[in-house]
C-alpha positions as YAML, in Angstrom:
chain: A
units: angstrom
residues:
- id: 1
  name: MET
  ca: [-13.36, 5.54, -6.05]
- id: 2
  name: GLU
  ca: [-12.69, 2.08, -4.80]
- id: 3
  name: LEU
  ca: [-9.60, 0.34, -3.45]
- id: 4
  name: SER
  ca: [-8.61, -2.36, -5.92]
- id: 5
  name: CYS
  ca: [-7.74, -5.87, -4.75]
- id: 6
  name: LYS
  ca: [-4.22, -5.30, -6.06]
- id: 7
  name: SER
  ca: [-3.81, -2.15, -3.94]
- id: 8
  name: GLU
  ca: [-5.32, -3.75, -0.85]
- id: 9
  name: TYR
  ca: [-2.98, -6.74, -1.09]
- id: 10
  name: ALA
  ca: [0.02, -4.44, -1.62]
- id: 11
  name: ILE
  ca: [-0.85, -2.40, 1.48]
- id: 12
  name: LEU
  ca: [-1.42, -5.55, 3.55]
- id: 13
  name: ALA
  ca: [1.93, -6.98, 2.44]
- id: 14
  name: MET
  ca: [3.68, -3.71, 3.27]
- id: 15
  name: LEU
  ca: [1.91, -3.62, 6.63]
- id: 16
  name: GLU
  ca: [3.21, -7.10, 7.41]
- id: 17
  name: LEU
  ca: [6.74, -6.06, 6.47]
- id: 18
  name: ALA
  ca: [6.38, -2.93, 8.63]
- id: 19
  name: VAL
  ca: [5.27, -5.00, 11.64]
- id: 20
  name: HIS
  ca: [8.46, -7.08, 11.36]
- id: 21
  name: TYR
  ca: [10.74, -4.14, 10.48]
- id: 22
  name: GLN
  ca: [12.38, -3.87, 13.91]
- id: 23
  name: SER
  ca: [13.50, -7.53, 13.89]
- id: 24
  name: GLY
  ca: [15.59, -6.88, 10.77]
- id: 25
  name: GLU
  ca: [14.84, -10.36, 9.51]
- id: 26
  name: PRO
  ca: [13.38, -10.78, 6.03]
- id: 27
  name: LEU
  ca: [9.94, -12.34, 5.57]
- id: 28
  name: GLN
  ca: [9.35, -15.03, 2.98]
- id: 29
  name: ILE
  ca: [6.44, -14.88, 0.58]
- id: 30
  name: ARG
  ca: [4.67, -17.80, 2.24]
- id: 31
  name: GLN
  ca: [4.87, -16.07, 5.65]
- id: 32
  name: ILE
  ca: [3.34, -12.84, 4.35]
- id: 33
  name: ALA
  ca: [0.75, -14.74, 2.33]
- id: 34
  name: ALA
  ca: [-0.33, -16.86, 5.30]
- id: 35
  name: GLN
  ca: [-0.47, -13.94, 7.73]
- id: 36
  name: GLN
  ca: [-2.45, -11.64, 5.40]
- id: 37
  name: ASN
  ca: [-4.41, -14.29, 3.48]
- id: 38
  name: ILE
  ca: [-2.99, -13.31, 0.07]
- id: 39
  name: PRO
  ca: [-2.53, -15.87, -2.75]
- id: 40
  name: ASP
  ca: [1.19, -16.74, -3.04]
- id: 41
  name: ARG
  ca: [1.47, -16.30, -6.81]
- id: 42
  name: TYR
  ca: [-0.26, -12.93, -6.76]
- id: 43
  name: LEU
  ca: [1.85, -11.75, -3.83]
- id: 44
  name: GLU
  ca: [5.01, -12.75, -5.68]
- id: 45
  name: GLN
  ca: [4.04, -10.45, -8.57]
- id: 46
  name: LEU
  ca: [3.13, -7.58, -6.22]
- id: 47
  name: LEU
  ca: [6.39, -7.86, -4.31]
- id: 48
  name: ALA
  ca: [8.31, -7.70, -7.60]
- id: 49
  name: ILE
  ca: [6.50, -4.45, -8.47]
- id: 50
  name: LEU
  ca: [7.18, -3.00, -5.01]
- id: 51
  name: ARG
  ca: [10.84, -4.02, -5.26]
- id: 52
  name: ARG
  ca: [11.22, -2.36, -8.67]
- id: 53
  name: GLY
  ca: [9.54, 0.70, -7.17]
- id: 54
  name: GLY
  ca: [12.20, 0.87, -4.47]
- id: 55
  name: LEU
  ca: [9.84, 0.35, -1.54]
- id: 56
  name: ILE
  ca: [11.14, -3.08, -0.55]
- id: 57
  name: LYS
  ca: [14.32, -5.03, -1.06]
- id: 58
  name: SER
  ca: [14.89, -8.74, -1.41]
- id: 59
  name: GLN
  ca: [17.53, -10.87, 0.20]
- id: 60
  name: ARG
  ca: [18.62, -14.15, -1.34]
- id: 61
  name: GLY
  ca: [19.65, -17.32, 0.41]
- id: 62
  name: SER
  ca: [18.23, -19.73, 2.96]
- id: 63
  name: LYS
  ca: [17.44, -16.86, 5.33]
- id: 64
  name: GLY
  ca: [16.23, -14.73, 2.43]
- id: 65
  name: GLY
  ca: [13.00, -12.91, 1.87]
- id: 66
  name: TYR
  ca: [11.71, -9.35, 1.70]
- id: 67
  name: LEU
  ca: [12.36, -6.27, 3.83]
- id: 68
  name: LEU
  ca: [11.22, -2.66, 3.70]
- id: 69
  name: ALA
  ca: [13.76, -0.51, 1.87]
- id: 70
  name: ARG
  ca: [13.17, 2.38, 4.34]
- id: 71
  name: GLU
  ca: [11.75, 2.88, 7.80]
- id: 72
  name: PRO
  ca: [7.95, 2.37, 8.05]
- id: 73
  name: TRP
  ca: [7.48, 5.99, 9.17]
- id: 74
  name: LYS
  ca: [9.06, 7.16, 5.91]
- id: 75
  name: ILE
  ca: [6.80, 5.23, 3.53]
- id: 76
  name: THR
  ca: [3.35, 6.69, 2.84]
- id: 77
  name: LEU
  ca: [0.29, 4.90, 1.56]
- id: 78
  name: PHE
  ca: [0.42, 7.25, -1.42]
- id: 79
  name: GLU
  ca: [3.85, 5.84, -2.34]
- id: 80
  name: VAL
  ca: [2.60, 2.26, -2.08]
- id: 81
  name: LEU
  ca: [-0.49, 2.91, -4.19]
- id: 82
  name: GLY
  ca: [1.50, 5.05, -6.60]
- id: 83
  name: CYS
  ca: [3.90, 2.16, -7.10]
- id: 84
  name: VAL
  ca: [1.24, -0.47, -7.84]
- id: 85
  name: GLU
  ca: [-1.43, 1.70, -9.48]
- id: 86
  name: GLY
  ca: [0.53, 4.65, -10.89]
- id: 87
  name: LEU
  ca: [-1.42, 7.33, -9.00]
- id: 88
  name: ASP
  ca: [0.95, 10.12, -9.91]
- id: 89
  name: ARG
  ca: [0.38, 9.81, -13.64]
- id: 90
  name: VAL
  ca: [-0.44, 13.10, -15.31]
- id: 91
  name: HIS
  ca: [-3.03, 13.00, -18.09]
- id: 92
  name: THR
  ca: [-1.90, 15.34, -20.86]
- id: 93
  name: SER
  ca: [-3.05, 13.59, -23.98]
- id: 94
  name: GLU
  ca: [-5.53, 15.27, -26.30]
- id: 95
  name: GLU
  ca: [-7.88, 12.29, -26.02]
- id: 96
  name: ASP
  ca: [-8.14, 12.82, -22.24]
- id: 97
  name: GLN
  ca: [-9.33, 16.42, -22.61]
- id: 98
  name: PRO
  ca: [-13.11, 16.89, -22.14]
- id: 99
  name: LYS
  ca: [-14.92, 17.66, -25.39]
- id: 100
  name: THR
  ca: [-17.78, 19.63, -23.82]
- id: 101
  name: VAL
  ca: [-18.27, 22.21, -21.07]
- id: 102
  name: ASP
  ca: [-20.22, 19.60, -19.09]
- id: 103
  name: GLY
  ca: [-17.32, 17.17, -19.42]
- id: 104
  name: ALA
  ca: [-14.89, 19.87, -18.30]
- id: 105
  name: VAL
  ca: [-16.95, 20.53, -15.15]
- id: 106
  name: VAL
  ca: [-17.08, 16.82, -14.31]
- id: 107
  name: GLU
  ca: [-13.31, 16.48, -14.93]
- id: 108
  name: GLU
  ca: [-12.62, 19.49, -12.69]
- id: 109
  name: ILE
  ca: [-14.60, 17.98, -9.81]
- id: 110
  name: TRP
  ca: [-12.99, 14.58, -10.37]
- id: 111
  name: GLN
  ca: [-9.53, 16.20, -10.19]
- id: 112
  name: GLU
  ca: [-10.50, 17.89, -6.92]
- id: 113
  name: ALA
  ca: [-11.68, 14.56, -5.47]
- id: 114
  name: ARG
  ca: [-8.46, 12.87, -6.61]
- id: 115
  name: GLN
  ca: [-6.35, 15.59, -4.99]
- id: 116
  name: ALA
  ca: [-8.26, 15.24, -1.71]
- id: 117
  name: ALA
  ca: [-7.80, 11.45, -1.75]
- id: 118
  name: ASN
  ca: [-4.09, 11.82, -2.56]
- id: 119
  name: SER
  ca: [-3.71, 14.29, 0.30]
- id: 120
  name: VAL
  ca: [-5.11, 11.74, 2.77]
- id: 121
  name: LEU
  ca: [-2.92, 8.96, 1.36]
- id: 122
  name: GLN
  ca: [0.18, 11.17, 1.66]
- id: 123
  name: LYS
  ca: [-0.68, 11.86, 5.31]
- id: 124
  name: TYR
  ca: [-0.55, 8.24, 6.50]
- id: 125
  name: THR
  ca: [2.62, 6.16, 6.81]
- id: 126
  name: LEU
  ca: [3.04, 2.42, 7.30]
- id: 127
  name: ALA
  ca: [4.04, 3.09, 10.92]
- id: 128
  name: GLU
  ca: [0.74, 4.91, 11.52]
- id: 129
  name: LEU
  ca: [-1.13, 2.01, 9.93]
- id: 130
  name: CYS
  ca: [0.60, -0.35, 12.37]
- id: 131
  name: GLU
  ca: [-0.38, 1.90, 15.29]
- id: 132
  name: LYS
  ca: [-4.01, 2.03, 14.14]
- id: 133
  name: ARG
  ca: [-4.06, -1.74, 13.77]
- id: 134
  name: ASP
  ca: [-2.54, -2.27, 17.21]
- id: 135
  name: SER
  ca: [-4.99, 0.09, 18.90]
- id: 136
  name: ARG
  ca: [-7.90, -1.59, 17.10]
- id: 137
  name: ARG
  ca: [-6.68, -4.99, 18.30]
- id: 138
  name: GLN
  ca: [-6.50, -3.66, 21.86]
- id: 139
  name: LEU
  ca: [-10.12, -2.54, 21.61]
- id: 140
  name: ASP
  ca: [-11.12, -5.98, 20.33]
- id: 141
  name: ILE
  ca: [-9.36, -7.68, 23.23]
- id: 142
  name: MET
  ca: [-11.05, -5.41, 25.76]
- id: 143
  name: TYR
  ca: [-14.42, -5.95, 24.14]
- id: 144
  name: TYR
  ca: [-14.24, -9.73, 24.56]
- id: 145
  name: ILE
  ca: [-13.13, -9.69, 28.19]
...
């Protein structure tokens, strides 16, 4: 299991929106892109997906941009990844069913691993990500002193 570039960029964009949540002011694409080093065009597509998924909202006008649709402590990483990657999809098609006993064993273990990963992703919110980031930055500052 590996975090895709798409998922990483989505989480970073959401993290940036969470950091600025208290100000109540929307962030423009170029601001998020510059702060998180994400290509503008790609970020634009990701934000559209996140908006359609109900995780962020957009505001038009000269002071427009993007805002979180809910508080950062109410949005989990699982929701973000589910929105951009479709993590909650259930495989029920006949073609997805293992054809051998060996395949069934591998599928069973893979399902267990997926459930464990999903459990961790459901545990962490954007607010907790911000806290982890802030504490890590504090450690970096202390290290350089």
